[in-house]
CSV table of C-alpha atoms in Angstrom, one decimal:
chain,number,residue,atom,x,y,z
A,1,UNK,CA,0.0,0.0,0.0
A,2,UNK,CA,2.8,2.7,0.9
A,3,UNK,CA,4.7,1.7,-2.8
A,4,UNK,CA,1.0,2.6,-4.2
A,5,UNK,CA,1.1,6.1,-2.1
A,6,UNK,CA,4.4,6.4,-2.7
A,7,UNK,CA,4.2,6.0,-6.7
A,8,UNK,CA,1.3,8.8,-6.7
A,9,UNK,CA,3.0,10.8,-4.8
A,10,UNK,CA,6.0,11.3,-7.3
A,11,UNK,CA,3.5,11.2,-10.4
A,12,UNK,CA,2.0,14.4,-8.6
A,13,UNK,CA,5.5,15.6,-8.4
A,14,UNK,CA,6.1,15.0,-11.8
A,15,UNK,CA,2.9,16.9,-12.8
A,16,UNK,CA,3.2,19.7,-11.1
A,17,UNK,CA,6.8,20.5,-12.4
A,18,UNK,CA,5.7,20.0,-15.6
A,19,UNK,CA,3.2,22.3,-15.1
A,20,UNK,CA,5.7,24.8,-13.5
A,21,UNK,CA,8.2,23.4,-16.4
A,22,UNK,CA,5.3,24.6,-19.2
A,23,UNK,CA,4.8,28.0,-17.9
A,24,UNK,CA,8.3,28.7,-18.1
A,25,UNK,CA,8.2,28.5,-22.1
A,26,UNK,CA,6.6,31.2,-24.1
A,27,UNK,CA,5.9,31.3,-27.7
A,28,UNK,CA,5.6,34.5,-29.4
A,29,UNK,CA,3.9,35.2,-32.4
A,30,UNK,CA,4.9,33.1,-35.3
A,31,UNK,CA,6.7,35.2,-38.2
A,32,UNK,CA,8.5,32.2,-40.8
A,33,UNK,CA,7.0,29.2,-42.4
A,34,UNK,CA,9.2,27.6,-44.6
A,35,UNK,CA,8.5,24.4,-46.4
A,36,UNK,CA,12.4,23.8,-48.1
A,37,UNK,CA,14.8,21.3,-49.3
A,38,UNK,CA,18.3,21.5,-48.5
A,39,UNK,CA,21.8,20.1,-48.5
A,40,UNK,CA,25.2,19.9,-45.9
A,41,UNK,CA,26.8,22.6,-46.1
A,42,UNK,CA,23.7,24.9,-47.0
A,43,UNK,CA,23.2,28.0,-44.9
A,44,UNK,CA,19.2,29.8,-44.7
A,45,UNK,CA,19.4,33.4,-43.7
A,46,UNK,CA,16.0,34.2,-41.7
A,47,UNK,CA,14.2,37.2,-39.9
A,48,UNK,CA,15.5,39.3,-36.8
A,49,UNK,CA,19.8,38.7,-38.2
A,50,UNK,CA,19.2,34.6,-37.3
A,51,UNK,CA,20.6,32.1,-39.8
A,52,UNK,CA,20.5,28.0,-39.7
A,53,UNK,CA,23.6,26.3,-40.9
A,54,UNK,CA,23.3,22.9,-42.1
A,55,UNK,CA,26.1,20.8,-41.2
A,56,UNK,CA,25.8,16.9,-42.3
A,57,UNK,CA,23.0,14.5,-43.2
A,58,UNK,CA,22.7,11.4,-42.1
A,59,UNK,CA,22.6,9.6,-45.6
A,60,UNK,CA,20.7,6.5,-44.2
A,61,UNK,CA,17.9,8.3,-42.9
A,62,UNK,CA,17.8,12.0,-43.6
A,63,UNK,CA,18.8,13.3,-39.8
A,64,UNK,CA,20.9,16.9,-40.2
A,65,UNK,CA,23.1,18.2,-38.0
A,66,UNK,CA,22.6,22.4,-37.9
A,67,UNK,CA,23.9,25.3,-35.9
A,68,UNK,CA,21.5,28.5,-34.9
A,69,UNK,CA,23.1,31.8,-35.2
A,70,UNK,CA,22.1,35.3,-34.4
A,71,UNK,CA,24.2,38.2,-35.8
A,72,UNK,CA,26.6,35.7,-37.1
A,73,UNK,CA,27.1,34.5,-33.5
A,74,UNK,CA,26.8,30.7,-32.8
A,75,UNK,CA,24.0,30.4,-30.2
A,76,UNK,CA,22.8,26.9,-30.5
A,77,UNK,CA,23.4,23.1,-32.1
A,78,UNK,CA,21.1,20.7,-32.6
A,79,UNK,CA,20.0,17.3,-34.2
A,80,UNK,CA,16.6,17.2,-36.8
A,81,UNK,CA,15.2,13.5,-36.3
A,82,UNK,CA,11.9,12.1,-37.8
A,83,UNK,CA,9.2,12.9,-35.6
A,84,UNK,CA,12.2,14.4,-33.2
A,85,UNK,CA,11.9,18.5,-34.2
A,86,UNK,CA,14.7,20.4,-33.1
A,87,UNK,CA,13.7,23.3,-31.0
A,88,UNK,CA,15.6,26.6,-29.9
A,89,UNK,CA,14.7,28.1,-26.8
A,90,UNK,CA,15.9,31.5,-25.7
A,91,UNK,CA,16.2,32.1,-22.1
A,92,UNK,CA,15.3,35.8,-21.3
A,93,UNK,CA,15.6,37.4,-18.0
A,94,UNK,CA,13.0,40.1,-16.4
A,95,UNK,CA,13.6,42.7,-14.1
A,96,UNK,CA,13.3,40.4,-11.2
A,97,UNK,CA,15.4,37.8,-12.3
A,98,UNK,CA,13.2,35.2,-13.6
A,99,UNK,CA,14.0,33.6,-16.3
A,100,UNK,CA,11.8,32.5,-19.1
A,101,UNK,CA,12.1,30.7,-22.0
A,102,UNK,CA,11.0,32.1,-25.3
A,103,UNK,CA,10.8,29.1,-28.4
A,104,UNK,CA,12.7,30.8,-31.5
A,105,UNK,CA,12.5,27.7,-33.6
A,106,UNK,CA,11.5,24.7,-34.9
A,107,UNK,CA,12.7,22.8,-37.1
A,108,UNK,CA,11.1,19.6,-38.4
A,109,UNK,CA,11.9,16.5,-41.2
A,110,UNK,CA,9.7,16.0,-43.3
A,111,UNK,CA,11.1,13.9,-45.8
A,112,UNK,CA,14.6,12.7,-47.7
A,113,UNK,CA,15.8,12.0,-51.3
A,114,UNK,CA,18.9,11.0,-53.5
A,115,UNK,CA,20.2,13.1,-56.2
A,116,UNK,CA,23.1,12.4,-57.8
A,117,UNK,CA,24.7,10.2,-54.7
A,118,UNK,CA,23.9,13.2,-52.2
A,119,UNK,CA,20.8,13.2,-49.8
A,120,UNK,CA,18.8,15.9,-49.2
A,121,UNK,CA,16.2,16.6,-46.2
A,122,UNK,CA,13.2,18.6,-47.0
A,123,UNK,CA,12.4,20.0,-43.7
A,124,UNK,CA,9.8,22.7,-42.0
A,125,UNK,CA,11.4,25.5,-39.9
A,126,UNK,CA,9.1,27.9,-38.0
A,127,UNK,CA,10.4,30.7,-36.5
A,128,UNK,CA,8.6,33.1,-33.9
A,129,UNK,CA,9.9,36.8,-32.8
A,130,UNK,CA,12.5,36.9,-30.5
A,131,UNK,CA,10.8,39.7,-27.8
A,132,UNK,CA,14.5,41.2,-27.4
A,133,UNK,CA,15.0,41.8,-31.3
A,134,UNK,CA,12.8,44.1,-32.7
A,135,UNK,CA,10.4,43.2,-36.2
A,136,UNK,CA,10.8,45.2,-39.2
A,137,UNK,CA,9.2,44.9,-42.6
A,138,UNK,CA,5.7,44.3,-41.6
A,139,UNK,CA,2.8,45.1,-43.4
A,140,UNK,CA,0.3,43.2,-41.2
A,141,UNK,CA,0.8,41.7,-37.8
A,142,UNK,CA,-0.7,40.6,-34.7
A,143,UNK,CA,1.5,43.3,-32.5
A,144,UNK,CA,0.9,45.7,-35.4
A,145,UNK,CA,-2.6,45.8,-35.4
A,146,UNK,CA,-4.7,43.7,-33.2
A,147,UNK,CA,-7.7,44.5,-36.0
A,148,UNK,CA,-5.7,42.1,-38.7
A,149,UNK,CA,-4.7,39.7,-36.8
A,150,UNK,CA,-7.5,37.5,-38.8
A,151,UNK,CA,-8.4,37.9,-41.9
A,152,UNK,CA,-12.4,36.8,-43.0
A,153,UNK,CA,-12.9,35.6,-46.8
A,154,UNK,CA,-15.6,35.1,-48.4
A,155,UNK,CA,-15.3,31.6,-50.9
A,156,UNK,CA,-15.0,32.9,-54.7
A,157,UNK,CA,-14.0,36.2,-53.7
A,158,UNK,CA,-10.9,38.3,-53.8
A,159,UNK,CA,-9.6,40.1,-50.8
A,160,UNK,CA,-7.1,43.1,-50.8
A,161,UNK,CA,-4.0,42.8,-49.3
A,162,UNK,CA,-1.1,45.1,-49.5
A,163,UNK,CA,1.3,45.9,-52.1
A,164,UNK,CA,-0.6,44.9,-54.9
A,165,UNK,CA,-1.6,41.1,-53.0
A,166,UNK,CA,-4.7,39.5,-53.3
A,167,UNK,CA,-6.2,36.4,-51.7
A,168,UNK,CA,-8.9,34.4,-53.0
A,169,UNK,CA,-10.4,30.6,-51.3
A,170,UNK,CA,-11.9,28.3,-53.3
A,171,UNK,CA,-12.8,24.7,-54.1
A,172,UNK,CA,-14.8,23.9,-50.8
A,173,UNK,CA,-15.0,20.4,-50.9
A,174,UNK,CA,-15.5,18.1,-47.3
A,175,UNK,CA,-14.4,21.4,-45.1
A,176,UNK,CA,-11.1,22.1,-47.4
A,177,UNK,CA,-10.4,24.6,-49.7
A,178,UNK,CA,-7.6,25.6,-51.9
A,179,UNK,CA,-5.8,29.2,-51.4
A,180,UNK,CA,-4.3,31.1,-54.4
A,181,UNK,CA,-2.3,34.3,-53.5
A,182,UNK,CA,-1.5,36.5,-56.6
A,183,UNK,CA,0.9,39.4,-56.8
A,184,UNK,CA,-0.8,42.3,-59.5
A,185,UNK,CA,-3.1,39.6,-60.9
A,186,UNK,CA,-0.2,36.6,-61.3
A,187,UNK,CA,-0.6,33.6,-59.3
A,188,UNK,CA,2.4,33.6,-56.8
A,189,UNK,CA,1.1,30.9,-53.8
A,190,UNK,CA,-1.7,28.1,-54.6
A,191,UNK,CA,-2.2,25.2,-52.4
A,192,UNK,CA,-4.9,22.9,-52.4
A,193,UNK,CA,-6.4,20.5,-49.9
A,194,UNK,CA,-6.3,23.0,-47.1
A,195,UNK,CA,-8.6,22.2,-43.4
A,196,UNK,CA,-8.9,23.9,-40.8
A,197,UNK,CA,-5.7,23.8,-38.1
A,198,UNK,CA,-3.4,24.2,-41.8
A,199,UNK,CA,-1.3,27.0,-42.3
A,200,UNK,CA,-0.8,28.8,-45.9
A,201,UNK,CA,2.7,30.6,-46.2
A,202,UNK,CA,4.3,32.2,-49.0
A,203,UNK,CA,7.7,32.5,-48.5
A,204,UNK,CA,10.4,34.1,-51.2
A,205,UNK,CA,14.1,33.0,-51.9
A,206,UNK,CA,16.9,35.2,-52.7
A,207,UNK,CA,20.4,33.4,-52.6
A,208,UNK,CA,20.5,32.1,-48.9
A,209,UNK,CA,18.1,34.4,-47.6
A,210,UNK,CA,14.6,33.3,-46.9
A,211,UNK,CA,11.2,35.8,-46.0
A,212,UNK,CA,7.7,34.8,-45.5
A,213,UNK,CA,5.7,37.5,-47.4
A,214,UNK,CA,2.6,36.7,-46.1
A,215,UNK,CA,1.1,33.4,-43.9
A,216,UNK,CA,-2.2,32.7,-41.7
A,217,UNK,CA,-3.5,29.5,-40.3
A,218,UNK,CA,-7.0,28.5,-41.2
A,219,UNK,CA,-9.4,28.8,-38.2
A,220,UNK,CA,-12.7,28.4,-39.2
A,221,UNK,CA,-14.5,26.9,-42.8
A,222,UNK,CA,-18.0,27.4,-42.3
A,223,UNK,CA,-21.1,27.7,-44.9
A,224,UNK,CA,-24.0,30.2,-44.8
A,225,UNK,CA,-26.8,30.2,-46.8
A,226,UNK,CA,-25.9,33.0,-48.9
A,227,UNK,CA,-22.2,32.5,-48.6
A,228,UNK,CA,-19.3,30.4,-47.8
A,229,UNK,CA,-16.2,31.8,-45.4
A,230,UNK,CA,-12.8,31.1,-44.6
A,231,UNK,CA,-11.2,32.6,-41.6
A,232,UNK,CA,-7.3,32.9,-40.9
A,233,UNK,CA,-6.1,33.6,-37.8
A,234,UNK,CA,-2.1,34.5,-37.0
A,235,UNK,CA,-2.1,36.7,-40.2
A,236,UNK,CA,0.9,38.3,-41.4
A,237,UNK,CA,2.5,40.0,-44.2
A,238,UNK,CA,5.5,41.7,-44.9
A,239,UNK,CA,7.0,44.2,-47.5
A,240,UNK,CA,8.8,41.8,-50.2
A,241,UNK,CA,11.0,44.9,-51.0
A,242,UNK,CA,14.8,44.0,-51.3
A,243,UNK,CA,14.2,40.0,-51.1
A,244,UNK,CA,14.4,39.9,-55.2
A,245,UNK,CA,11.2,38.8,-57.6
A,246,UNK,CA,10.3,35.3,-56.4
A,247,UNK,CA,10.1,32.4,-59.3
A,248,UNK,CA,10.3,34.0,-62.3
A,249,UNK,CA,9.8,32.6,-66.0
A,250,UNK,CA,10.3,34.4,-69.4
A,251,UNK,CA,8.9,33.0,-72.7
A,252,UNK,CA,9.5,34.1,-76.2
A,253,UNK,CA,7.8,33.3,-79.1
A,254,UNK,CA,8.2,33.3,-82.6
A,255,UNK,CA,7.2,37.3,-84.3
A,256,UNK,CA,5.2,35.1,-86.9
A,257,UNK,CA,5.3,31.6,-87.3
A,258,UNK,CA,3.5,30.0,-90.9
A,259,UNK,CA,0.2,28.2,-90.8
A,260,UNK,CA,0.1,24.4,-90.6
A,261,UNK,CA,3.4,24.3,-89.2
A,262,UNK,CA,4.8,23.8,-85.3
A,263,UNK,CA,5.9,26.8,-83.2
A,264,UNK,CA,9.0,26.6,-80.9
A,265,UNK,CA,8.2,28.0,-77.3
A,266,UNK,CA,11.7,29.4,-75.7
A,267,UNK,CA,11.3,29.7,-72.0
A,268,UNK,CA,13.9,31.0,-69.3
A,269,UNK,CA,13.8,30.0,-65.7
A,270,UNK,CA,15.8,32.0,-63.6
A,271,UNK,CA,15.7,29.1,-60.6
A,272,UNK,CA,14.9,25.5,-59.3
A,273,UNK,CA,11.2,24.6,-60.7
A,274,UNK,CA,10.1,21.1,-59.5
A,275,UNK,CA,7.5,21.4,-62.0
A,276,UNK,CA,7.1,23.4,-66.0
A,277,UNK,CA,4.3,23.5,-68.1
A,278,UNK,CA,3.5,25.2,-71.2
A,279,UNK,CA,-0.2,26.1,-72.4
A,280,UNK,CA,-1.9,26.7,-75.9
A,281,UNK,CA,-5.0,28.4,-75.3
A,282,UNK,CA,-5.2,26.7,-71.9
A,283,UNK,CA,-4.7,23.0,-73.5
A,284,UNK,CA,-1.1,21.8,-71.9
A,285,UNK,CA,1.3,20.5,-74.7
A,286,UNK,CA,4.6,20.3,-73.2
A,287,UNK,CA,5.6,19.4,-69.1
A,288,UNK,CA,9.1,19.1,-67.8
A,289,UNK,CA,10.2,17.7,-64.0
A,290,UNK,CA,13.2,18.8,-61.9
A,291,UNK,CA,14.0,22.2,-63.8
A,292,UNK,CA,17.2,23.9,-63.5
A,293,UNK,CA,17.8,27.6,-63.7
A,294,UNK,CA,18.4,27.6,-67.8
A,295,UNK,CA,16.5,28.2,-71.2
A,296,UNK,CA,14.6,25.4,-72.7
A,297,UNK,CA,12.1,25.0,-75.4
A,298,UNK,CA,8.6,23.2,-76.4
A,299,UNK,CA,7.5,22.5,-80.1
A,300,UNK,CA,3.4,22.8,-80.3
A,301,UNK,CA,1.4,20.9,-82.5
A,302,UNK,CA,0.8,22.3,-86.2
A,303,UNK,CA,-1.1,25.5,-85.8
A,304,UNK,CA,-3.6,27.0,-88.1
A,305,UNK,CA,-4.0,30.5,-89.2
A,306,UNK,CA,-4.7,32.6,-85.9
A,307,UNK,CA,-3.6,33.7,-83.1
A,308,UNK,CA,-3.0,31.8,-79.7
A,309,UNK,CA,-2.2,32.8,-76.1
A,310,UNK,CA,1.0,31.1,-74.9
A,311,UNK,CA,0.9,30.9,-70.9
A,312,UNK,CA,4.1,29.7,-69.4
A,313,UNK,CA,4.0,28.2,-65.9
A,314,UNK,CA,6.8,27.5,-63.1
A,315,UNK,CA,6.0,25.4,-60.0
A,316,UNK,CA,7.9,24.4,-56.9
A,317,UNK,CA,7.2,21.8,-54.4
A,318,UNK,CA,6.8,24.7,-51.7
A,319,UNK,CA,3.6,26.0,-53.7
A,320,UNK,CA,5.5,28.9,-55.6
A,321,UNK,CA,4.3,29.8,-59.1
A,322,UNK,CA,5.9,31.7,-61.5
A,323,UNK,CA,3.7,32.6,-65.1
A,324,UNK,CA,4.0,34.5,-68.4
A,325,UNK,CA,2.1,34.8,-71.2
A,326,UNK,CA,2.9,36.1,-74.8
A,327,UNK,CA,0.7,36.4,-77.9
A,328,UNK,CA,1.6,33.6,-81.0
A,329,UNK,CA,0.2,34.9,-84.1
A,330,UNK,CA,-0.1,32.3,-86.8
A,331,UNK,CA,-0.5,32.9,-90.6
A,332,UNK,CA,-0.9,35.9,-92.9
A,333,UNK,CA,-3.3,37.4,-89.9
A,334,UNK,CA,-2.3,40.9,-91.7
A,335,UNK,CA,-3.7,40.0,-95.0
A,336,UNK,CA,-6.7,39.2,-93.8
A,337,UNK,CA,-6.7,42.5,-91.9
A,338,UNK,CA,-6.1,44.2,-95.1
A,339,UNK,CA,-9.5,42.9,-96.7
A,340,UNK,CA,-11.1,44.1,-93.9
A,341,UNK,CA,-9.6,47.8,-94.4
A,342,UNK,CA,-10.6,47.4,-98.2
A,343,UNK,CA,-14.1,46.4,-97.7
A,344,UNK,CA,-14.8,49.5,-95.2
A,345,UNK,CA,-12.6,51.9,-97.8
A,346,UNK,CA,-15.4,50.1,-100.2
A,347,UNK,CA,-17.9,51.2,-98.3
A,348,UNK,CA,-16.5,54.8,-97.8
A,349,UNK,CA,-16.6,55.2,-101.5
A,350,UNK,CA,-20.2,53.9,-102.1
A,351,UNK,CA,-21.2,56.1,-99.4
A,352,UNK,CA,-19.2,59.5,-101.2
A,353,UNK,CA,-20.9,58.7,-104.8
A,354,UNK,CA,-24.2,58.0,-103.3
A,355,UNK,CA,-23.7,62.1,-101.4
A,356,UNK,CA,-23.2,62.7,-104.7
A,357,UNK,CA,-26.2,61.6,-106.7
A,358,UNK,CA,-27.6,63.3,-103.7
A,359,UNK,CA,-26.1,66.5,-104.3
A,360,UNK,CA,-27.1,66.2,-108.0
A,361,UNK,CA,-30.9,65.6,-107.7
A,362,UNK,CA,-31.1,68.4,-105.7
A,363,UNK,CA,-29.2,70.7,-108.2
A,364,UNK,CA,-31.3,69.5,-110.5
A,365,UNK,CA,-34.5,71.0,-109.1
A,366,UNK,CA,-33.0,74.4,-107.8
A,367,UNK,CA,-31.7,74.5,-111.7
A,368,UNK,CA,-35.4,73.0,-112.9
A,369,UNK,CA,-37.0,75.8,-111.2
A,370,UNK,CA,-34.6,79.0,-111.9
A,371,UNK,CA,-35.3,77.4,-115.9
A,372,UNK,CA,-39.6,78.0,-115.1
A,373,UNK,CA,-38.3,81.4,-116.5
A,374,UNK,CA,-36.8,80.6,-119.5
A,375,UNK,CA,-38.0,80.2,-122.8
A,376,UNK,CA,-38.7,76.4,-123.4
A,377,UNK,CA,-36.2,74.8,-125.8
A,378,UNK,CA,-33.5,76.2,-123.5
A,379,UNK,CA,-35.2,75.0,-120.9
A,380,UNK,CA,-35.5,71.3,-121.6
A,381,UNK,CA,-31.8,71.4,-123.1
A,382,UNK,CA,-30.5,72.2,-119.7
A,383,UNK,CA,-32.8,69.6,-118.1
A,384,UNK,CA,-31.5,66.9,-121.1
A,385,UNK,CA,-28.1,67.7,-119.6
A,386,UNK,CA,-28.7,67.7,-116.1
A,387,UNK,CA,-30.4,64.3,-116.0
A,388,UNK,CA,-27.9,62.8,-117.9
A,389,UNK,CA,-25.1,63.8,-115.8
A,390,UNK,CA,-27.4,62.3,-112.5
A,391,UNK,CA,-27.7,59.4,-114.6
A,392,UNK,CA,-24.0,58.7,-114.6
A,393,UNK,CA,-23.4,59.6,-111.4
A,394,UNK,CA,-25.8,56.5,-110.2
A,395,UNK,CA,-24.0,54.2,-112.8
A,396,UNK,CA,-20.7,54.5,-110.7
C-alpha cells in the first residue's frame, strides 16, 4: 500500500513540475513558415539577423546536424530527427530575475531523397519573434494591429492585401479549400487540400536568404446560406521589398510563325522549378520535372491561321508559381486584316458617290426651277443635260 502512495506521490511531483516546467516556455507570435529542401553545407538566412547552418546529413535516414546563429554569433546546435523536431529556446531574464524561455524555432523533417549520390532533407522551420530583437518589414501583424490579426474571406472572392496582394479561397469540398495568393493579378502561392488547423505561407528565396511575405493558419470553414467563409487567424505580411522577384519565368515566341506548321516555345527560368508547363490556349502540350535555372524550349502541334495565347507556368514543391504569357500569331493574320480595311474603304466610296447623286438631284430641281423662266427649248436642253449627268453619277 505505501509503494501505491508512494508512486502517486512522485507522479503528482512529476505533474506539477511539468506544469511549473510549461509555464516557463513562451511562444511569441509566429513570423517564418518555410517548407524547403536543403543540403550539408547549405546556410538559410531568416528574420530578426538569425541564420541556420546545415552541417551533415545522415545519408541512411535524412537526420541533419545544424547550428542557430544570431548576428553571425553561434548560439545553438542541434540534431533534426523524424518525428524528433529540433527546438531553440531563448532564455530571457526580467527585471526580477526570472528567467523565461521564449521558443525561437522549430525545425522539423519532413522527408529525404537521392540526387546524384547526395541526400537531401526537406524540412519545416518555423520561427517566432525573438521579444528582445525588434520586427521590421511588416505590413500586417498581430503586435501591429490587433484589428488584422484575422483575416475573413468570403469563398470565390478576392480580398485586398497590400502591395498589390490578393487572396482568393476556393474549391470547398468536405471542409477544405484551396488558397491562391496572386501578386498584380499573377498567381504567386496556390495550395490545395487546405482544413482547418493548416497553415498557408508564402515565403520568397533570394540566394541564402529566406522571407515569408505573407502566412495565416486557417481557423474556421463554415457555410451560410448566402455564402461560404474562410477565416485565418495568426495573419501576417510583410514588405517583399529587397528579397528579389520570387520564381520568375520568361517566354518568347516566334514574331510570326507560318500556318500548318509547329511553333518553338523558348522559356527562361531564372531558378529550381520542381515542375514546368507550357499552355496553348489553356490546352497543356509540353511538361518538364526537376528544372534547372536555364532556357529550354517546347514545339506545339501544327497550328492553323490565328492567333494563340502562350501561358508559361513555373511550380515548386513549396507552392511557388511563377507565369507568363505572350501572344503567338499564326499565318498571314495581316492580309486578312487588309480585306477588312478594303471592304470598309469600299464602303467609304459607295457612301461618297451616293452624297453625290444626292447632291445632284437636288441641283437638278434648284436648276429645274430658276429654268420655269426661261424660254422652253432652253429650258428642256438644260434639263436633257442635267439628268444625264445624275444618270452617270448612279451608274458609278
Amino acid at each position: 500500500m505505501k509503494y501505491i502512495r508512494f508512486a502517486t506521490a512522485v507522479i503528482c511531483v512529476f505533474i506539477i513540475f511539468c506544469g511549473f516546467a510549461s509555464a516557463a516556455e513562451e511562444m511569441e507570435e509566429q513570423i517564418q513558415h518555410t517548407e524547403i529542401t536543403v543540403g550539408a553545407g547549405d546556410s538559410i538566412v531568416l528574420d530578426q539577423g538569425y541564420s541556420i547552418n546545415v552541417i551533415d546529413i545522415n545519408s541512411e535516414n535524412g537526420d541533419l546536424l545544424i547550428e542557430v546563429y544570431v548576428d553571425e554569433k553561434k548560439v545553438e546546435q542541434g540534431i533534426v530527427k523524424e518525428n524528433k523536431p529540433f527546438r531553440y529556446l531563448k532564455t530571457i531574464e526580467d527585471e526580477d530575475d526570472e528567467e523565461t524561455d521564449y521558443l525561437i524555432f522549430n525545425v522539423s523533417l519532413q522527408d529525404t531523397e537521392e540526387k546524384d549520390g547526395e541526400t537531401y532533407s526537406e524540412i519545416i522551420i518555423k520561427q517566432y519573434i525573438d521579444p528582445e530583437i525588434a520586427p521590421d518589414d511588416y505590413l500586417i501583424s498581430e503586435k501591429s494591429d490587433k484589428s488584422n490579426k484575422s483575416l475573413s474571406m468570403i469563398i470565390g472572392k478576392e480580398t485586398e492585401l497590400k502591395e498589390d496582394y490578393t487572396i482568393k479561397a476556393t474549391e470547398l469540398d468536405d471542409k477544405t479549400v484551396t488558397i491562391t495568393l496572386r501578386k498584380n493579378g499573377n498567381i504567386v502561392k496556390m495550395t490545395e487540400d487546405l482544413g482547418e488547423g493548416d497553415v498557408f505561407a508564402y515565403t520568397r528565396k533570394n540566394g541564402d536568404r529566406l522571407k515569408t511575405i505573407f502566412m495565416g493558419e486557417i481557423d474556421t470553414i463554415f457555410e451560410t446560406t448566402d455564402s461560404d467563409h474562410v477565416i485565418l487567424k495568426k495573419v501576417i505580411q510583410k514588405t517583399d521589398k529587397g528579397i528579389g522577384e520570387g520564381l520568375e519565368i520568361k517566354i518568347e515566341v516566334p514574331e510570326k510563325s507560318p500556318a500548318n506548321e509547329k511553333a518553338i516555345i523558348s522559356y527562361t527560368l531564372d531558378g529550381y522549378a520542381d515542375k514546368v508547363e507550357i499552355y496553348v490556349d489553356g490546352n497543356l502540350i509540353d511538361q518538364r520535372k526537376e528544372v534547372y535555372e536555364d532556357t529550354y524550349d517546347a514545339v506545339t502541334d501544327r497550328l492553323s491561321t490565328g492567333e494563340y495565347n502562350i501561358e508559361a507556368k513555373a511550380i515548386t514543391s513549396e507552392g511557388m508559381v511563377g507565369t507568363e504569357s505572350a501572344l503567338l500569331i499564326v499565318g498571314d493574320i495581316a492580309k486578312e486584316g487588309s480585306l477588312e480595311n478594303d471592304a470598309a474603304d469600299i464602303i467609304e466610296r459607295a457612301e461618297n458617290v451616293t452624297s453625290s447623286a444626292s447632291e445632284a438631284v437636288d441641283k437638278i430641281y434648284e436648276t429645274a426651277n430658276t429654268l420655269e423662266k426661261t424660254p422652253a427649248p432652253g429650258a428642256f436642253f438644260a434639263i436633257f443635260i442635267l439628268l444625264g449627268a445624275w444618270m452617270c453619277c448612279r451608274r458609278r
